[in-house]
mmCIF file of C-alpha atoms in Angstrom:
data_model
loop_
_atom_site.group_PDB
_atom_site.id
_atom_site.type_symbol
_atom_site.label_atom_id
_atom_site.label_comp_id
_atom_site.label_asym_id
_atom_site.label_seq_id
_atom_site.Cartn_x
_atom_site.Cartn_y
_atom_site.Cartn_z
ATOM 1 C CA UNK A 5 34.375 -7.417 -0.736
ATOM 2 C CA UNK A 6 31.574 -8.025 1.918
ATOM 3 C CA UNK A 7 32.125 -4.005 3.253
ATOM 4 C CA UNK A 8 31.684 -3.175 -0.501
ATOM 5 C CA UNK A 9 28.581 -5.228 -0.948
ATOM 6 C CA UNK A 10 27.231 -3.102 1.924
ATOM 7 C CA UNK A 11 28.560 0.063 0.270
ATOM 8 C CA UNK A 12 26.977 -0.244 -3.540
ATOM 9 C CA UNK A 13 27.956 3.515 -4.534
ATOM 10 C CA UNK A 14 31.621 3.108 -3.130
ATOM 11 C CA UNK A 15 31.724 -0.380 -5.546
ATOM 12 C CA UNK A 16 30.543 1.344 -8.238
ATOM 13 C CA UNK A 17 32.755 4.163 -7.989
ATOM 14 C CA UNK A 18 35.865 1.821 -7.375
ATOM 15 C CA UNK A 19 34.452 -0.278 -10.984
ATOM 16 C CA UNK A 20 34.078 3.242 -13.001
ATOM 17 C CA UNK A 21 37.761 4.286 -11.729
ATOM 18 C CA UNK A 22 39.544 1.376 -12.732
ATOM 19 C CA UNK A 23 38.038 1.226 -15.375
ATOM 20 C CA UNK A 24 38.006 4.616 -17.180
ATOM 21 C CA UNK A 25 41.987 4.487 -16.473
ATOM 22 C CA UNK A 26 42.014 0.897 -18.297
ATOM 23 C CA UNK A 27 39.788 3.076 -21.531
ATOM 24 C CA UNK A 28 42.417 5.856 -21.038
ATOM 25 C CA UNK A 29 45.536 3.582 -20.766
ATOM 26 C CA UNK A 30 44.144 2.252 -24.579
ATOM 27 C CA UNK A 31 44.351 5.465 -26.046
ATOM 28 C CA UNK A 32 47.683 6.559 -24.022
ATOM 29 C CA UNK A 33 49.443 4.065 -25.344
ATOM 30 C CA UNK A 34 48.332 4.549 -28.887
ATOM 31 C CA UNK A 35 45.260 1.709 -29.384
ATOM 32 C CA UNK A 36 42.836 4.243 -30.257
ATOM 33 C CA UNK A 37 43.075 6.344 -33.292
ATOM 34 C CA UNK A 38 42.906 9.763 -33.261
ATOM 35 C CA UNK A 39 44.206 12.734 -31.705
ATOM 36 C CA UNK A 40 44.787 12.286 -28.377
ATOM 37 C CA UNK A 41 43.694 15.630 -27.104
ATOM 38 C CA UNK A 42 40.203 15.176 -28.460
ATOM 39 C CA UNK A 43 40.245 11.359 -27.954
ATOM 40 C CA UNK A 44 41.140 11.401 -24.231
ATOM 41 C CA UNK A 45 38.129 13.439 -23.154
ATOM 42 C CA UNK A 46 35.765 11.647 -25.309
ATOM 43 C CA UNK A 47 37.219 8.583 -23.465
ATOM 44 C CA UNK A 48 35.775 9.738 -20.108
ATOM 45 C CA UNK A 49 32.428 8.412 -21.582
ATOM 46 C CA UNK A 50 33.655 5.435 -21.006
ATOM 47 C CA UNK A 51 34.027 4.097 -17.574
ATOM 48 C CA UNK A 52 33.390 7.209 -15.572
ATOM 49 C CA UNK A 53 29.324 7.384 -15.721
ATOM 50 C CA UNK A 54 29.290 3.734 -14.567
ATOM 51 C CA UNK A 55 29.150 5.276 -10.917
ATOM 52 C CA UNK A 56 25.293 5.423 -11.545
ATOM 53 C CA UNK A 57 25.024 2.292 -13.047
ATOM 54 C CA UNK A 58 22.373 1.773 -10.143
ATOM 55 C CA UNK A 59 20.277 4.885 -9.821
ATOM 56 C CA UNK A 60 20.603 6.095 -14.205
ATOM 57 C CA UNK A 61 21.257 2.806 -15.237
ATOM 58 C CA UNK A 62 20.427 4.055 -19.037
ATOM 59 C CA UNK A 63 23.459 6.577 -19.040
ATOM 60 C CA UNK A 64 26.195 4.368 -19.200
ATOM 61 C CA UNK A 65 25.025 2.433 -21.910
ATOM 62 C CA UNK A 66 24.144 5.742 -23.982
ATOM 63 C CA UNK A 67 27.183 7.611 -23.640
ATOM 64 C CA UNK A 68 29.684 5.347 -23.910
ATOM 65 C CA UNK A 69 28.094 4.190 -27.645
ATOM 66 C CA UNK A 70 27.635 7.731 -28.017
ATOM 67 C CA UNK A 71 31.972 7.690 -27.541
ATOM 68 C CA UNK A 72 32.740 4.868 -29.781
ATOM 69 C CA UNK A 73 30.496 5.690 -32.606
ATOM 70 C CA UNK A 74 31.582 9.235 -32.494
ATOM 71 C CA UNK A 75 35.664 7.683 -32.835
ATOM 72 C CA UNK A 76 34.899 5.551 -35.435
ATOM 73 C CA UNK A 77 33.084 7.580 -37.667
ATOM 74 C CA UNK A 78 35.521 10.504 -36.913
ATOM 75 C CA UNK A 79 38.920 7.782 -37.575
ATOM 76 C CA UNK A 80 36.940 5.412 -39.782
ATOM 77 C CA UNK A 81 39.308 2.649 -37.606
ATOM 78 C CA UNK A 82 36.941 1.712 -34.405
ATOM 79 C CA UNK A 83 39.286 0.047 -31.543
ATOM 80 C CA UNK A 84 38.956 -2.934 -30.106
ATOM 81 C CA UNK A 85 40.170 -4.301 -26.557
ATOM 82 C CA UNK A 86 39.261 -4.884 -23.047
ATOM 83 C CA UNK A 87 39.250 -1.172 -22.537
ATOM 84 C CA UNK A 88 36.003 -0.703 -24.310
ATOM 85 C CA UNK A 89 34.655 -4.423 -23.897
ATOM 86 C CA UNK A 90 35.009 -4.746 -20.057
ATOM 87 C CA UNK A 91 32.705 -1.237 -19.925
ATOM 88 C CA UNK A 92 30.087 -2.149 -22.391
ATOM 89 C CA UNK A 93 29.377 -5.683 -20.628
ATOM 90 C CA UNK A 94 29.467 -3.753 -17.132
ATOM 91 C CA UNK A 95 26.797 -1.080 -19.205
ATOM 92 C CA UNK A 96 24.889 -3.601 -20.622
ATOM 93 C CA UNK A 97 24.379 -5.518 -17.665
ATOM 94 C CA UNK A 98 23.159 -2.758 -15.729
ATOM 95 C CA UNK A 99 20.747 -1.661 -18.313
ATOM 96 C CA UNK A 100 19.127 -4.525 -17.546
ATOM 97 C CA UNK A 101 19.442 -5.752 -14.001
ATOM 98 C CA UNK A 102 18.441 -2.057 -12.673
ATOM 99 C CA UNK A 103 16.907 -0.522 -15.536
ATOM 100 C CA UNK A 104 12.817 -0.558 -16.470
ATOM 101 C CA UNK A 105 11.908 -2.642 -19.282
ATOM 102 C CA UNK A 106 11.764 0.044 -21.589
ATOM 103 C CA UNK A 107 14.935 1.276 -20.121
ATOM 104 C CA UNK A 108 16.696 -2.663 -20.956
ATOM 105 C CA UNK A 109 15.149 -2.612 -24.627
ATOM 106 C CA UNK A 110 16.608 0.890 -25.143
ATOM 107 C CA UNK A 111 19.998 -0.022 -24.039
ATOM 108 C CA UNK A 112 19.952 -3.468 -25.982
ATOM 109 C CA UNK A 113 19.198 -1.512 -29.112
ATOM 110 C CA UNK A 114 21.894 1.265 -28.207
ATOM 111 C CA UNK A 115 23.832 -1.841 -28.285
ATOM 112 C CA UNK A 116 23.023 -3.131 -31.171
ATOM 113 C CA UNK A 117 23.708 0.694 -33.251
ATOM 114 C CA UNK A 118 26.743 0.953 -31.392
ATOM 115 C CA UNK A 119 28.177 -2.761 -32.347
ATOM 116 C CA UNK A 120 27.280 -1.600 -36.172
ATOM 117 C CA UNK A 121 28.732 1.347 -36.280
ATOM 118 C CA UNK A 122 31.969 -0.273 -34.807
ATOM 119 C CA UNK A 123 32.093 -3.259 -36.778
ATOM 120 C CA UNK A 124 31.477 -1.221 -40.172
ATOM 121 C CA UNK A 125 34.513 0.699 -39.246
ATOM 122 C CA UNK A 126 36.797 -1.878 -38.371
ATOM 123 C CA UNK A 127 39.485 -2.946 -40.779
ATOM 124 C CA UNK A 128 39.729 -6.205 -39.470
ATOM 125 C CA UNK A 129 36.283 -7.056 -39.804
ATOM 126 C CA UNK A 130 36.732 -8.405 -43.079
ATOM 127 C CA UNK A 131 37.263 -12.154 -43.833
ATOM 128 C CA UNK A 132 34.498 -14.586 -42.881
ATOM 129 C CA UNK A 133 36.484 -16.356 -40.148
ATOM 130 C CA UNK A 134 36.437 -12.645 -38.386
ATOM 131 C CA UNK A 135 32.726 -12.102 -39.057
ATOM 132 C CA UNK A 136 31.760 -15.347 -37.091
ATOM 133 C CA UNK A 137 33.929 -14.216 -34.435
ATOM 134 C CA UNK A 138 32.104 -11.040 -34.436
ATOM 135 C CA UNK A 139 29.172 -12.539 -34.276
ATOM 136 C CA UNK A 140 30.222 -14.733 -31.346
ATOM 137 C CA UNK A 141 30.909 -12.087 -29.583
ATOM 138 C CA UNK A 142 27.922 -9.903 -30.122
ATOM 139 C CA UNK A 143 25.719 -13.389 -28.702
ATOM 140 C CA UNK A 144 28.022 -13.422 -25.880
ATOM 141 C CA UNK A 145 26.805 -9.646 -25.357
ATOM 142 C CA UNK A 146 23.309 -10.748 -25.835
ATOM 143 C CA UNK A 147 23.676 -12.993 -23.244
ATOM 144 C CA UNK A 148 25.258 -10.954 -20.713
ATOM 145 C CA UNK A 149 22.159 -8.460 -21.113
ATOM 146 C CA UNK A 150 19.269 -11.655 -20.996
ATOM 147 C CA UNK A 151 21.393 -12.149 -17.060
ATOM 148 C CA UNK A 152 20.622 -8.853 -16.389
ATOM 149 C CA UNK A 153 17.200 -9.487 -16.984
ATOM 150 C CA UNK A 154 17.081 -12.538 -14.911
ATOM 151 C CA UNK A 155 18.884 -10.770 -12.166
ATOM 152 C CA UNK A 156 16.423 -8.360 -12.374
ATOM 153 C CA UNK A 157 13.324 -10.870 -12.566
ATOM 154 C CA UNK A 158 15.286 -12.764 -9.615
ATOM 155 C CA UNK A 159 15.166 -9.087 -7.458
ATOM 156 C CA UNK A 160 11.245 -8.308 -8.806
ATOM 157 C CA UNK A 161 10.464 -11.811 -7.538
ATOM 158 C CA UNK A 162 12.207 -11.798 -3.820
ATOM 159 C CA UNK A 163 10.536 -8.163 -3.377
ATOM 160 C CA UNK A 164 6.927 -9.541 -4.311
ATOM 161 C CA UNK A 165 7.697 -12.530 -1.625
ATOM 162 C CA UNK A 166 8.720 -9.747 0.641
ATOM 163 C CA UNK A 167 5.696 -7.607 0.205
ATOM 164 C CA UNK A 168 3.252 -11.016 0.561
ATOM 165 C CA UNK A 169 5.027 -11.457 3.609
ATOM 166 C CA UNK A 170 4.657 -8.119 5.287
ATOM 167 C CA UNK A 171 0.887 -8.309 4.051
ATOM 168 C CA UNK A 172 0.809 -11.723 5.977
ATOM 169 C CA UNK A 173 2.247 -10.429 8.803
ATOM 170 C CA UNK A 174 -0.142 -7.335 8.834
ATOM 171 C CA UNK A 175 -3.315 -9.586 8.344
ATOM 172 C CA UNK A 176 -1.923 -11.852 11.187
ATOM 173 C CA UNK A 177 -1.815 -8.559 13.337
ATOM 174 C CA UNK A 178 -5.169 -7.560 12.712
ATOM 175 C CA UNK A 179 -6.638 -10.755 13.776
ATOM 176 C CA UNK A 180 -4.399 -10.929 17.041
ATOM 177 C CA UNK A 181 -5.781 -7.563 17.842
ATOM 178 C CA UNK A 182 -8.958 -7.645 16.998
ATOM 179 C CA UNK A 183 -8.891 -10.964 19.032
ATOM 180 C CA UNK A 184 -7.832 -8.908 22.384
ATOM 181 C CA UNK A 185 -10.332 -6.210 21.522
ATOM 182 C CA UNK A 186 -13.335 -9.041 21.389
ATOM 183 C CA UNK A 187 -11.557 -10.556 24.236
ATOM 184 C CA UNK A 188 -11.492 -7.673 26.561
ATOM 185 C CA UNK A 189 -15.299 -7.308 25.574
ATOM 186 C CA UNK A 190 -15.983 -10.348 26.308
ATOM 187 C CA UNK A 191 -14.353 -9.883 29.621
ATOM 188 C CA UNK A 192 -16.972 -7.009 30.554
ATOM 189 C CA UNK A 193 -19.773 -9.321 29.168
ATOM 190 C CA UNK A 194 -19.165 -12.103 31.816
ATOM 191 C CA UNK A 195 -18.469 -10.091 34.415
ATOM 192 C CA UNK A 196 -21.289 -8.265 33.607
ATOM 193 C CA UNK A 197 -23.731 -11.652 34.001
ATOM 194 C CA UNK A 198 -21.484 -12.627 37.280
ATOM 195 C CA UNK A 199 -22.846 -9.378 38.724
ATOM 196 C CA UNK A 200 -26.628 -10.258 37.988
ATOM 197 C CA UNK A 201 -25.936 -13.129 39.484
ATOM 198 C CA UNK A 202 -24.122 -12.093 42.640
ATOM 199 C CA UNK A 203 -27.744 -9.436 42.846
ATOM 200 C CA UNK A 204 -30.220 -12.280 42.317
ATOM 201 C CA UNK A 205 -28.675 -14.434 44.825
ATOM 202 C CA UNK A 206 -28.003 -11.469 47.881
ATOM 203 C CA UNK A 207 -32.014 -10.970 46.694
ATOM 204 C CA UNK A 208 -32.665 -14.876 46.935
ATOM 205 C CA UNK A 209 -31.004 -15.423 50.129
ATOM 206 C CA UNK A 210 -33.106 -12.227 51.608
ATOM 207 C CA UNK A 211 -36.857 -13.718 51.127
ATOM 208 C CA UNK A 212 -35.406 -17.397 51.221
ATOM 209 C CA UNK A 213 -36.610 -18.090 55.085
ATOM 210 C CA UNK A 214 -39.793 -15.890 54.738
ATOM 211 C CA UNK A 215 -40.912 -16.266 51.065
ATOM 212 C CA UNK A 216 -39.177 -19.169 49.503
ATOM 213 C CA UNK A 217 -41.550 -19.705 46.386
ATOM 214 C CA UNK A 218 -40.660 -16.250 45.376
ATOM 215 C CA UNK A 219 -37.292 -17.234 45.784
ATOM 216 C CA UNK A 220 -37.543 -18.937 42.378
ATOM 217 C CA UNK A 221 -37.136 -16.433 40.511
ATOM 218 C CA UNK A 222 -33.999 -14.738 41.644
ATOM 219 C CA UNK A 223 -32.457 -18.092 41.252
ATOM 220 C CA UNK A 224 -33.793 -18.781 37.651
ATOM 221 C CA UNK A 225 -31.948 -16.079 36.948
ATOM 222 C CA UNK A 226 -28.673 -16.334 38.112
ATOM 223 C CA UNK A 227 -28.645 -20.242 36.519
ATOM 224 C CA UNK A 228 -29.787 -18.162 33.140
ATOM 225 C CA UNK A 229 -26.765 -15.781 33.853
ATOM 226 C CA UNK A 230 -24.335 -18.150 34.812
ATOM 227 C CA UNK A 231 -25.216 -20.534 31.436
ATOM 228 C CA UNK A 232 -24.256 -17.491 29.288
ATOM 229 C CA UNK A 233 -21.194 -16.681 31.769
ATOM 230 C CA UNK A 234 -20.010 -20.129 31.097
ATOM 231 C CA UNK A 235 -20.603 -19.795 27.393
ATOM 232 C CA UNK A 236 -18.855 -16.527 27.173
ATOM 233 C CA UNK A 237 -15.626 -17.828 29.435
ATOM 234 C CA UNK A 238 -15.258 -20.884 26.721
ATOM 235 C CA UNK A 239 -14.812 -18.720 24.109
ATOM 236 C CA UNK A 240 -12.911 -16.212 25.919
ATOM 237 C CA UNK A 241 -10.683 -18.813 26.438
ATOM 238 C CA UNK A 242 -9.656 -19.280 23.265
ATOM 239 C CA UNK A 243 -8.919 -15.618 22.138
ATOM 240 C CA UNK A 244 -5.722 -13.754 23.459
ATOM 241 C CA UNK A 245 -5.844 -10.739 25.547
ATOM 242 C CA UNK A 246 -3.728 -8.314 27.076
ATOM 243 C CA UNK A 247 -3.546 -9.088 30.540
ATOM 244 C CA UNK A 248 -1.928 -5.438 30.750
ATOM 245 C CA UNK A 249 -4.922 -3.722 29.339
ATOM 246 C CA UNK A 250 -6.146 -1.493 32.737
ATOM 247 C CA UNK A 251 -9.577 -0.420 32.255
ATOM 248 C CA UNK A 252 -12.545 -0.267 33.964
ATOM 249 C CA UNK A 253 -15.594 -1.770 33.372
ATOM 250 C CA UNK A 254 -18.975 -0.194 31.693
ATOM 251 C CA UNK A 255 -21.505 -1.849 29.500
ATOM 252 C CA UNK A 256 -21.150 -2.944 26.543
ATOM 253 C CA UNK A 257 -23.768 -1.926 23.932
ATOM 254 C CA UNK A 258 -26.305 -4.037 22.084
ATOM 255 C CA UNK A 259 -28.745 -3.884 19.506
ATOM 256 C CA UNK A 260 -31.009 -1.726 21.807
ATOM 257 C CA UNK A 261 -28.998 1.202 20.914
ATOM 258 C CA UNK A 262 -28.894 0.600 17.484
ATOM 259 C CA UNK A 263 -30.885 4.000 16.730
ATOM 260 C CA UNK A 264 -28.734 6.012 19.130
ATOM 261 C CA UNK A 265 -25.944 4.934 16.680
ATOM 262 C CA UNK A 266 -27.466 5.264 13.209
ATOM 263 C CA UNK A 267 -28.486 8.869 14.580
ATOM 264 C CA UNK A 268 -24.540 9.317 15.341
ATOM 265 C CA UNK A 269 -23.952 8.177 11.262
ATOM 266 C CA UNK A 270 -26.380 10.441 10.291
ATOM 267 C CA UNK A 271 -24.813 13.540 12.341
ATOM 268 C CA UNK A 272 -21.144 12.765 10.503
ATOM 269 C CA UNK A 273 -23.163 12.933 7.240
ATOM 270 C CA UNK A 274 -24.757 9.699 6.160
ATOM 271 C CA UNK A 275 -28.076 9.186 5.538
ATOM 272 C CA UNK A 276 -29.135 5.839 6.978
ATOM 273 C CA UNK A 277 -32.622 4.206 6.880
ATOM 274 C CA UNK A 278 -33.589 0.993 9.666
ATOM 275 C CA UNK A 279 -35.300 -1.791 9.142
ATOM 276 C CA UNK A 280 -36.591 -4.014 11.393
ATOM 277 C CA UNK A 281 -38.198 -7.410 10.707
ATOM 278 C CA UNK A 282 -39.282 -9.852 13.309
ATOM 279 C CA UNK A 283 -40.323 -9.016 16.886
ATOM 280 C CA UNK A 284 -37.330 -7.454 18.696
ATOM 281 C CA UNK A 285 -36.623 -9.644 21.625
ATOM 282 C CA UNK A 286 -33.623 -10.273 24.328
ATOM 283 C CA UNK A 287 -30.536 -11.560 22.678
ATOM 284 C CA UNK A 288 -27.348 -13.551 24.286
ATOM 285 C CA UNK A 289 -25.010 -10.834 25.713
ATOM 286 C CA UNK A 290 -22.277 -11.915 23.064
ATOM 287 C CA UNK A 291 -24.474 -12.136 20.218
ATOM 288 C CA UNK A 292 -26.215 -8.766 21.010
ATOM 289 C CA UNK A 293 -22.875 -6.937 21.425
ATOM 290 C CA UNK A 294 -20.881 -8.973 18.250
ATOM 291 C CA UNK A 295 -24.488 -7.793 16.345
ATOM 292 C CA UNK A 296 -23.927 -4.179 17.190
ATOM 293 C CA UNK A 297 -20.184 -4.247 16.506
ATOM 294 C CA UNK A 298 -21.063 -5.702 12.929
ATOM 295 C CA UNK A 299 -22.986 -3.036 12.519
ATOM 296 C CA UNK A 300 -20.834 -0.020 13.756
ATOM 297 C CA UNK A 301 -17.966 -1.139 11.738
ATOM 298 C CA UNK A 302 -20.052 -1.243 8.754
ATOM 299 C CA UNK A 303 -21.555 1.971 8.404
ATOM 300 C CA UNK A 304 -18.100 3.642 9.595
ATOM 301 C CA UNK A 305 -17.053 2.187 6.544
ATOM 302 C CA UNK A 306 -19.344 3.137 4.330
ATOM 303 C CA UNK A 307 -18.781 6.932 6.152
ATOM 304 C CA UNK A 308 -15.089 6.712 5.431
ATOM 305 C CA UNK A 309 -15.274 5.125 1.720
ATOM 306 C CA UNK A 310 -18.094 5.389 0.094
ATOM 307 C CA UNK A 311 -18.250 8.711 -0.521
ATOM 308 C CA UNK A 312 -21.857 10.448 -1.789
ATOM 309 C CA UNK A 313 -24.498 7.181 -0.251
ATOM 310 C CA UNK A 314 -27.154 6.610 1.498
ATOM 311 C CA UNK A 315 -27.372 3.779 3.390
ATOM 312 C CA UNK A 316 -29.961 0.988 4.631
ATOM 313 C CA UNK A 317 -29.437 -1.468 7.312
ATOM 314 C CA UNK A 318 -31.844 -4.661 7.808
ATOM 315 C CA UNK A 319 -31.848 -6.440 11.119
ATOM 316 C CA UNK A 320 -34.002 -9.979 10.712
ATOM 317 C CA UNK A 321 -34.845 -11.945 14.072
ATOM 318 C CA UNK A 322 -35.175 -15.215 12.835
ATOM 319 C CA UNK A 323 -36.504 -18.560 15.101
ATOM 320 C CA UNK A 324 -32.810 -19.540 15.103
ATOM 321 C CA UNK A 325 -30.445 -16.889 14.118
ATOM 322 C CA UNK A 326 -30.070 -13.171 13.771
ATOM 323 C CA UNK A 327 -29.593 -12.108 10.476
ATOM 324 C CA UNK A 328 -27.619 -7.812 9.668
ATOM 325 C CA UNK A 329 -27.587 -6.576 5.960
ATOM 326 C CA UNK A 330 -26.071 -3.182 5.751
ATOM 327 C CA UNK A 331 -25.980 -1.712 2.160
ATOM 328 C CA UNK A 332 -24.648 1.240 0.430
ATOM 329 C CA UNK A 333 -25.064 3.056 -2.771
ATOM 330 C CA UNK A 334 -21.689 5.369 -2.735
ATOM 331 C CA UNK A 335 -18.914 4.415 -5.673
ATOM 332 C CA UNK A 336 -15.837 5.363 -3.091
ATOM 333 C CA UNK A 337 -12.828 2.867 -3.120
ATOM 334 C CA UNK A 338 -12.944 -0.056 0.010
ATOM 335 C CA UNK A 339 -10.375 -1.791 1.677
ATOM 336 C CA UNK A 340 -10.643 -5.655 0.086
ATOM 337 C CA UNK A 341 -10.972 -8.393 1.903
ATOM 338 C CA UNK A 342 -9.270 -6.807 4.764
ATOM 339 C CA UNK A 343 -6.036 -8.118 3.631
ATOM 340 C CA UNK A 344 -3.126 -5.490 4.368
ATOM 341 C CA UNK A 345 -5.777 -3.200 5.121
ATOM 342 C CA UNK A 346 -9.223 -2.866 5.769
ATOM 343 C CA UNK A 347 -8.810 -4.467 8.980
ATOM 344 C CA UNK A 348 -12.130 -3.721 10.041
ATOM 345 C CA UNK A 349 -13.683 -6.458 7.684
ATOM 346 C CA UNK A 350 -11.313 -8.950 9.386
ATOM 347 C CA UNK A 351 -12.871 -7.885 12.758
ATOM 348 C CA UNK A 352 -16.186 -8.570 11.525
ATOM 349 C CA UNK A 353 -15.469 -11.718 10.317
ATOM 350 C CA UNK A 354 -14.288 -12.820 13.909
ATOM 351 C CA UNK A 355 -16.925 -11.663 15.977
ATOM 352 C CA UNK A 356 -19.191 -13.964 12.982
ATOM 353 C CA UNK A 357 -17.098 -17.442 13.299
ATOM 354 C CA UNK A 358 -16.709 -16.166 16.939
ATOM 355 C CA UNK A 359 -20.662 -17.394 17.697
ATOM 356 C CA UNK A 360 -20.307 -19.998 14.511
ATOM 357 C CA UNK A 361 -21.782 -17.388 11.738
ATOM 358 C CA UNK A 362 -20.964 -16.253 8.734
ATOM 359 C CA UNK A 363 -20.324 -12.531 7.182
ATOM 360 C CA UNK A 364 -20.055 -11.490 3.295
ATOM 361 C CA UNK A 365 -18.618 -8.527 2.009
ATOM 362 C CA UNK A 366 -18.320 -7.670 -1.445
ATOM 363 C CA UNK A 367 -19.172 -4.587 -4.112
ATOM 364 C CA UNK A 368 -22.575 -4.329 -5.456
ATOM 365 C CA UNK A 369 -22.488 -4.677 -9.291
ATOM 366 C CA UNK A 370 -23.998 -1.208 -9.638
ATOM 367 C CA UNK A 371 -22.365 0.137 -7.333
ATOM 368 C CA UNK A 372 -22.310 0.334 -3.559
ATOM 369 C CA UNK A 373 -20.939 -2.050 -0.922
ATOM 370 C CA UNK A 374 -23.120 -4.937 1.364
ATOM 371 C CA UNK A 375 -22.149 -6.527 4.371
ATOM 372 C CA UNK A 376 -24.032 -9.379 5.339
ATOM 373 C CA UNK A 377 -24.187 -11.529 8.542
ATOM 374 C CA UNK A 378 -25.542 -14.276 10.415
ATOM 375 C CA UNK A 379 -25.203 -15.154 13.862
ATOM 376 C CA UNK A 380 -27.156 -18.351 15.358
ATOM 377 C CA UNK A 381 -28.915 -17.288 18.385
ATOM 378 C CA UNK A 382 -28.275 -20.714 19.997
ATOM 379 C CA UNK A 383 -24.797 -19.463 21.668
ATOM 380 C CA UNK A 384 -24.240 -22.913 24.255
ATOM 381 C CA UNK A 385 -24.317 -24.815 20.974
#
């Protein structure tokens, strides 16, 4: 049974062999009226279709009412037995457990027509004791077809778990690599301060004995670029990164070549205005790059979703944080939260919490996208 399980069309097919010889054994042996010549073939309806219970789960149902209404009203005696009753609660099981729900209603109410026709043509459908029994047995029908439906809600249910799941599981991904990506960033950002300050002290240690109160300077330097190394390596620390990742090291961008991209986005066919507000001044490595990132990722998306836009991006140096507003007037579709998709919002949203900030990004109610984010410029905090 467990190698049929595996095997659904080979089940089937056994089920709609056996029995289409049990229907044709009924009306061999002279339980069907009618002559046999025409009766036999219209018997095939019978079990025979049920091999596509699955894939057509409305033809079983349909044809094999289509066979008994057709002998009844041809004989005016409808037979009864497990020939025709083993079929129909096979059919009407399957019309619901694998059918739409317009597909289940239709079958229930081929059903129903069939049972009338049969029971208006059967002889011994006549004293009350048989009626109830009838009845009985049509509820017992009805019920078979309501555990189709739950079957069916049952499989609906475990597919929608399934689906969460894999969206969990893409979501989780997106973080983890995102997470590397900042990481290996990061990596280039502290080495890139551990270089300054292997510079300012070969510089230091050269006018030390000849010049020591310019000295200073050099070594206010490399304490300034060994804070932010420290402050970088902390958080580096907690993201995961691929130790296999081979690359070499350039510099990482920053805010200062925030034009140099918008011109970029306006060469692939965007129209994007800048803002500034504030006087421009140095930021924290991390922040600077995380700011630019933001910003990147944003107007790609608008480039890839929003279709016909223009777009505007505000940059606001505040006494204590940095604030990016990136807005769009297009009306193409975006990717969500970032949620099984749209994985570039998740990114943003790390490199925000990454410095302790905060990013929102949500449709405009008439129309257009906006990304907004904060980043406190106070980094060792």
């Amino acid at each position: 049974m467990s190698r049929l399980a595996r095997h659904p069309l080979a089940l089937d097919a056994g089920l709609a062999i056996a029995l289409g010889a049990l229907a044709q054994s009924m009306v061999w042996q002279g339980h069907v009226d009618g002559p046999r010549a025409l009766i036999a073939p219209l018997f095939l309806l019978v079990g025979p279709p049920l091999v596509v219970r699955r894939r057509l789960p409305l033809v079983p149902i349909a044809v094999l009412v289509a066979a008994v209404v057709v002998q009844a009203l041809a004989t005016g005696n409808a037979p009864e037995g497990a020939g025709l009753l083993l079929p129909l609660v096979v059919a009407l099981y399957s019309v619901a457990a694998y059918g739409s729900r317009r597909q289940a209603l239709l079958g229930l109410v081929l059903a129903v027509v069939g049972a009338v026709v049969h029971d208006l043509n059967d002889p011994q459908v006549r004293t009350g004791e048989q009626i109830w029994s009838d009845v009985f047995f049509d509820l017992a029908l009805f019920a078979v077809w309501l555990g189709g439906l739950f079957v069916h809600g049952r499989r609906d249910l475990a597919a929608l778990e399934r689906r969460a799941e894999e969206h969990e599981r893409q979501r989780a991904q997106a973080v983890a690599d995102e997470r590397a990506r900042i990481a290996r960033e990061l990596h280039d950002v502290i080495a890139h301060h551990i270089t300054v300050a292997v510079v300012q002290a070969v510089a230091a240690l050269g006018i030390l004995d000849t010049q020591p109160e310019r000295a200073r300077a050099p070594l206010g330097r490399i304490e300034q670029s060994g804070r932010e190394a420290l402050a970088e390596l902390r958080r580096l620390l907690g993201i995961l990164r691929d130790d296999d990742d081979q690359r070499g090291l350039r510099p990482q961008p920053g805010l200062s070549e925030l034009d140099t991209l918008i011109d970029g986005i306006r060469g692939a066919g965007l129209p994007v205005e800048l803002q500034v507000e504030g006087p421009a001044r140095p930021l924290p490595r991390g922040v600077d790059l995380s700011a630019y990132r933001i910003v990147q990722e944003a107007l790609t998306n608008a480039l890839k979703h929003a279709g016909p836009a223009t777009a505007q991006v505000n940059v606001r140096y505040g006494d204590e944080s940095l604030e990016l507003e990136v807005v769009d007037d297009g009306h193409g579709r975006r990717a969500g939260n970032g949620v099984g998709g749209g994985h570039g919002l998740v990114g943003m949203r790390e490199r925000a919490a990454l410095y302790g900030g905060d990013l929102e990004a949500r449709p405009q109610d008439g129309g257009g996208f906006v990304v907004r984010a904060r980043l406190p410029l106070d980094v060792e905090q």
